[in-house]
CSV table of C-alpha atoms in Angstrom, one decimal:
chain,number,residue,atom,x,y,z
A,748,MET,CA,15.3,-17.9,-14.0
A,749,SER,CA,13.4,-15.5,-15.8
A,750,ASP,CA,11.0,-13.1,-14.0
A,751,ASN,CA,7.9,-14.6,-15.3
A,752,GLU,CA,9.4,-18.3,-13.2
A,753,ARG,CA,9.6,-15.7,-10.0
A,754,ILE,CA,5.7,-14.9,-10.0
A,755,LYS,CA,4.2,-16.9,-7.3
A,756,LEU,CA,1.2,-17.0,-8.7
A,757,GLU,CA,-1.5,-20.0,-9.5
A,758,PRO,CA,-0.8,-21.3,-12.9
A,759,SER,CA,-4.0,-19.7,-14.5
A,760,TRP,CA,-4.0,-16.7,-13.0
A,761,LYS,CA,-0.4,-16.0,-13.7
A,762,GLN,CA,-1.2,-16.7,-17.6
A,763,HIS,CA,-3.9,-14.4,-17.3
A,764,VAL,CA,-2.7,-11.3,-15.0
A,765,GLY,CA,0.7,-12.4,-14.2
A,766,ASP,CA,2.3,-9.9,-16.6
A,767,TRP,CA,1.3,-7.4,-14.0
A,768,LEU,CA,3.5,-8.0,-11.1
A,769,LEU,CA,6.2,-7.7,-13.7
A,770,ARG,CA,5.4,-4.0,-13.9
A,771,PRO,CA,7.4,-1.1,-11.8
A,772,GLU,CA,4.8,-0.4,-9.5
A,773,MET,CA,4.2,-3.6,-8.6
A,774,GLN,CA,8.4,-3.6,-8.2
A,775,ALA,CA,8.2,-0.5,-6.2
A,776,LEU,CA,5.3,-2.7,-3.5
A,777,SER,CA,7.4,-5.4,-3.4
A,778,GLU,CA,10.3,-3.1,-2.3
A,779,PHE,CA,8.1,-1.0,0.2
A,780,LEU,CA,6.9,-4.6,1.7
A,781,ARG,CA,10.3,-5.7,2.2
A,782,GLN,CA,11.3,-2.6,3.8
A,783,ARG,CA,8.5,-2.2,6.0
A,784,LYS,CA,9.5,-5.7,6.9
A,785,ALA,CA,13.0,-5.1,7.7
A,786,ALA,CA,11.8,-2.0,9.7
A,787,GLY,CA,9.9,-4.3,12.1
A,788,ALA,CA,6.8,-4.0,11.1
A,789,ARG,CA,3.8,-7.3,10.9
A,790,ILE,CA,2.5,-7.8,7.9
A,791,TYR,CA,-0.2,-9.7,7.5
A,792,PRO,CA,-1.6,-12.2,6.0
A,793,PRO,CA,1.6,-14.0,5.7
A,794,GLY,CA,3.6,-14.3,2.8
A,795,PRO,CA,2.8,-17.5,1.6
A,796,GLN,CA,-1.1,-16.5,2.2
A,797,ILE,CA,-0.7,-13.2,-0.2
A,798,PHE,CA,-2.2,-14.9,-3.0
A,799,ALA,CA,-4.4,-17.5,-1.5
A,800,ALA,CA,-7.4,-16.2,-3.1
A,801,PHE,CA,-6.4,-17.0,-6.6
A,802,GLU,CA,-4.6,-20.5,-5.3
A,803,ALA,CA,-7.9,-21.8,-3.6
A,804,THR,CA,-10.1,-20.1,-6.8
A,805,PRO,CA,-8.5,-20.5,-10.5
A,806,PHE,CA,-9.2,-17.9,-13.4
A,807,ASP,CA,-11.5,-20.4,-15.0
A,808,ALA,CA,-13.1,-21.9,-11.9
A,809,ALA,CA,-14.3,-18.8,-10.6
A,810,LYS,CA,-18.4,-18.6,-10.3
A,811,VAL,CA,-18.9,-15.5,-7.6
A,812,VAL,CA,-16.9,-13.0,-7.0
A,813,ILE,CA,-17.1,-11.0,-3.7
A,814,LEU,CA,-14.8,-7.8,-3.1
A,815,GLY,CA,-13.5,-6.7,0.3
A,816,GLN,CA,-11.2,-4.1,0.5
A,817,ASP,CA,-8.1,-5.0,2.5
A,818,PRO,CA,-7.1,-7.7,5.1
A,819,TYR,CA,-7.9,-8.0,8.8
A,820,HIS,CA,-5.4,-6.1,11.0
A,821,GLY,CA,-5.4,-8.6,14.0
A,822,PRO,CA,-2.9,-11.3,14.9
A,823,GLY,CA,-3.6,-14.9,13.5
A,824,GLN,CA,-6.9,-13.3,11.2
A,825,ALA,CA,-6.2,-12.8,7.6
A,826,HIS,CA,-5.0,-15.5,5.4
A,827,GLY,CA,-5.7,-14.3,1.9
A,828,LEU,CA,-9.4,-14.4,1.6
A,829,CYS,CA,-11.6,-11.2,2.1
A,830,PHE,CA,-14.0,-11.5,4.9
A,831,SER,CA,-12.6,-15.0,5.9
A,832,VAL,CA,-10.6,-15.7,9.3
A,833,ARG,CA,-9.2,-19.2,9.9
A,834,PRO,CA,-10.8,-21.7,12.2
A,835,GLY,CA,-10.4,-20.8,15.4
A,836,VAL,CA,-10.0,-17.1,15.5
A,837,PRO,CA,-13.4,-15.4,16.2
A,838,VAL,CA,-16.1,-14.6,13.8
A,839,PRO,CA,-15.6,-10.7,13.0
A,840,PRO,CA,-18.9,-8.6,12.9
A,841,SER,CA,-19.1,-8.0,9.3
A,842,LEU,CA,-19.1,-11.8,8.8
A,843,ILE,CA,-21.2,-12.4,11.3
A,844,ASN,CA,-23.7,-10.0,9.2
A,845,ILE,CA,-23.0,-11.9,5.9
A,846,TYR,CA,-23.7,-15.6,8.1
A,847,LYS,CA,-27.5,-13.9,9.5
A,848,GLU,CA,-28.1,-12.5,5.8
A,849,ILE,CA,-27.4,-16.2,5.0
A,850,GLN,CA,-29.6,-17.7,7.6
A,851,SER,CA,-32.6,-15.2,6.8
A,852,ASP,CA,-32.3,-15.4,2.8
A,853,LEU,CA,-31.6,-19.6,2.2
A,854,GLY,CA,-32.4,-20.5,6.3
A,855,ILE,CA,-28.5,-21.8,6.5
A,856,ALA,CA,-27.4,-21.7,10.2
A,857,PRO,CA,-24.5,-19.9,11.3
A,858,PRO,CA,-21.2,-22.1,11.1
A,859,ASP,CA,-19.1,-22.4,15.0
A,860,HIS,CA,-16.1,-20.6,12.7
A,861,GLY,CA,-15.1,-18.0,9.7
A,862,CYS,CA,-13.4,-20.2,7.6
A,863,LEU,CA,-14.7,-19.2,3.8
A,864,LEU,CA,-12.4,-21.5,2.2
A,865,PRO,CA,-14.9,-24.1,1.4
A,866,TRP,CA,-16.3,-21.6,-0.9
A,867,ALA,CA,-13.6,-20.3,-2.6
A,868,ARG,CA,-13.2,-24.1,-3.7
A,869,GLN,CA,-16.6,-24.1,-5.3
A,870,GLY,CA,-15.6,-20.9,-7.2
A,871,VAL,CA,-16.3,-18.0,-4.9
A,872,LEU,CA,-13.2,-15.8,-5.7
A,873,LEU,CA,-12.8,-13.7,-2.0
A,874,LEU,CA,-10.8,-11.0,-3.0
A,875,ASN,CA,-9.4,-7.8,-1.2
A,876,ALA,CA,-8.7,-4.7,-3.1
A,877,VAL,CA,-5.5,-4.2,-0.7
A,878,LEU,CA,-3.7,-7.9,-0.7
A,879,THR,CA,-1.4,-6.7,2.5
A,880,VAL,CA,-2.1,-4.6,5.9
A,881,GLU,CA,0.1,-3.9,8.9
A,882,GLU,CA,-1.1,-4.6,13.0
A,883,SER,CA,-3.1,-2.5,14.2
A,884,ARG,CA,-3.1,-0.5,11.1
A,885,ALA,CA,-6.0,-0.9,9.0
A,886,GLY,CA,-5.4,0.7,5.2
A,887,ALA,CA,-1.7,1.1,5.6
A,888,HIS,CA,-0.4,-0.3,2.9
A,889,GLN,CA,-4.0,1.2,0.7
A,890,GLY,CA,-2.1,3.5,-2.3
A,891,LYS,CA,0.9,1.7,-2.3
A,892,GLY,CA,0.0,-0.8,-5.6
A,893,TRP,CA,-2.0,-3.1,-4.7
A,894,GLU,CA,-5.3,-1.2,-6.1
A,895,GLY,CA,-4.0,-1.5,-9.8
A,896,PHE,CA,-3.7,-5.2,-10.0
A,897,THR,CA,-7.0,-6.1,-8.4
A,898,ASP,CA,-8.4,-3.4,-10.9
A,899,HIS,CA,-6.8,-5.5,-13.4
A,900,VAL,CA,-7.9,-8.7,-12.1
A,901,ILE,CA,-11.3,-7.3,-12.0
A,902,GLU,CA,-10.9,-6.3,-16.0
A,903,THR,CA,-9.5,-9.3,-17.2
A,904,LEU,CA,-12.3,-11.3,-15.3
A,905,ALA,CA,-14.8,-8.7,-16.8
A,906,ARG,CA,-13.6,-9.1,-20.2
A,907,GLU,CA,-12.7,-12.7,-20.6
A,908,ARG,CA,-15.1,-14.4,-18.8
A,909,GLU,CA,-18.6,-14.6,-19.5
A,910,GLY,CA,-22.2,-14.9,-16.7
A,911,LEU,CA,-20.0,-14.3,-13.6
A,912,VAL,CA,-21.9,-13.2,-10.6
A,913,PHE,CA,-20.0,-9.7,-8.7
A,914,LEU,CA,-21.3,-9.5,-5.0
A,915,LEU,CA,-20.4,-5.9,-4.5
A,916,TRP,CA,-20.6,-4.5,-0.6
A,917,GLY,CA,-20.5,-0.9,-0.2
A,918,SER,CA,-19.6,2.0,-1.9
A,919,TYR,CA,-15.6,1.0,-2.2
A,920,ALA,CA,-16.3,-2.1,-3.9
A,921,GLN,CA,-19.0,-0.7,-6.4
A,922,ALA,CA,-16.9,2.1,-7.2
A,923,LYS,CA,-14.3,-0.2,-8.2
A,924,GLY,CA,-16.5,-3.1,-10.1
A,925,LYS,CA,-17.7,-0.2,-12.4
A,926,VAL,CA,-15.7,-1.7,-15.6
A,927,ILE,CA,-18.2,-4.4,-15.2
A,928,ASP,CA,-20.6,-4.9,-18.0
A,929,ALA,CA,-23.6,-6.0,-16.6
A,930,ARG,CA,-25.1,-7.3,-20.5
A,931,ARG,CA,-22.2,-10.0,-19.7
A,932,HIS,CA,-22.4,-11.0,-15.5
A,933,ARG,CA,-25.0,-10.5,-12.9
A,934,VAL,CA,-23.9,-7.6,-10.7
A,935,LEU,CA,-25.5,-7.3,-7.3
A,936,ARG,CA,-25.2,-3.9,-5.2
A,937,ALA,CA,-25.6,-3.4,-1.2
A,938,PRO,CA,-24.3,-1.4,1.8
A,939,HIS,CA,-21.4,-3.4,3.3
A,940,PRO,CA,-22.3,-5.9,5.7
A,941,SER,CA,-20.2,-3.9,8.6
A,942,PRO,CA,-22.3,-3.2,11.7
A,943,LEU,CA,-21.9,0.8,11.1
A,944,SER,CA,-24.0,-0.1,7.7
A,945,ALA,CA,-25.4,-3.4,7.4
A,946,HIS,CA,-29.2,-1.9,8.5
A,947,ARG,CA,-29.1,0.0,5.3
A,948,GLY,CA,-30.1,-2.7,3.0
A,949,PHE,CA,-27.4,-5.4,3.0
A,950,LEU,CA,-29.6,-7.3,5.6
A,951,GLY,CA,-32.2,-8.4,3.3
A,952,CYS,CA,-30.7,-8.2,0.1
A,953,GLY,CA,-31.1,-11.3,-1.2
A,954,HIS,CA,-27.8,-11.6,-2.7
A,955,PHE,CA,-27.1,-15.6,-2.1
A,956,SER,CA,-30.2,-17.1,-4.0
A,957,ALA,CA,-30.1,-14.6,-6.1
A,958,ALA,CA,-26.3,-15.7,-7.1
A,959,ASN,CA,-27.7,-19.0,-7.5
A,960,ARG,CA,-31.2,-18.5,-9.8
A,961,TYR,CA,-28.4,-16.7,-11.7
A,962,LEU,CA,-25.8,-19.1,-12.2
A,963,GLN,CA,-28.6,-22.0,-12.5
A,964,GLU,CA,-30.8,-19.9,-15.4
A,965,ARG,CA,-27.4,-20.5,-16.8
A,966,GLY,CA,-26.9,-24.3,-16.7
A,967,GLN,CA,-24.2,-24.3,-13.6
A,968,ALA,CA,-24.0,-25.6,-10.6
A,969,PRO,CA,-25.5,-23.6,-7.5
A,970,ILE,CA,-22.6,-22.7,-4.3
A,971,ASP,CA,-23.4,-24.6,-1.6
A,972,TRP,CA,-23.4,-21.5,1.0
A,973,ARG,CA,-23.2,-24.1,4.0
A,974,LEU,CA,-20.8,-24.4,6.0
A,975,PRO,CA,-19.2,-27.2,7.8
A,976,PRO,CA,-18.8,-26.8,11.1
A,977,ARG,CA,-15.2,-26.6,12.5
A,978,ALA,CA,-14.4,-30.1,13.4
A,979,GLN,CA,-15.6,-31.1,9.9
A,980,LEU,CA,-13.4,-28.9,7.8
A,981,PRO,CA,-11.4,-30.4,5.4
A,982,ALA,CA,-8.1,-30.6,5.7
A,983,ASP,CA,-7.1,-28.0,3.0
A,984,PRO,CA,-3.1,-26.7,2.1
A,985,LEU,CA,-4.2,-23.9,2.2
A,986,LEU,CA,-5.1,-23.9,5.8
A,987,ALA,CA,-1.8,-25.6,6.7
């Protein structure tokens, strides 16, 4: 088996960014993850879900990119999509504020769950800057190599695609998005939806309607930001 065949990444993403995973720093990250797991660390999300954002939203299907920082670090929360949790897990505070803004902006009532997979399947890439974390240790895997890979993902999207909407919430996401050419894409910035900062301009930002206006102006279908009730969520292999 070749090195390229060992990369477990959705095919369109493997074509565009897969080579990065063969770099020495990514090999070092892989060894770090193996060592932490061998030492008994609980790493989230589970291995098969680390690249779920790419599986859910292929390269050419992406319309909107939402940047998070690192996965949730509580048991059962993270499943590979930023801000999202599996059905049945309590909705985290930042996502509660995202739902509040959607209700204010578009009149859509919050759902009874925090699973954003239906957005991802429509073309919303829910990308964390760091793709793994350890239980109860926020930021435990920052600076271990993930950031270079996700920087490369953003740079590649910004260079090879046109007409994407980037939602950059908080100073961390905004710094990571500096490579995006605002002449080729719509870049929307606001404070982070965390309860610590949402009142400073995230609530009232109007990003969800603005994203759809931009897509429609370019002849693309808007995102349906409504989420079905938990009982009506479609079966999806990424939730198996």
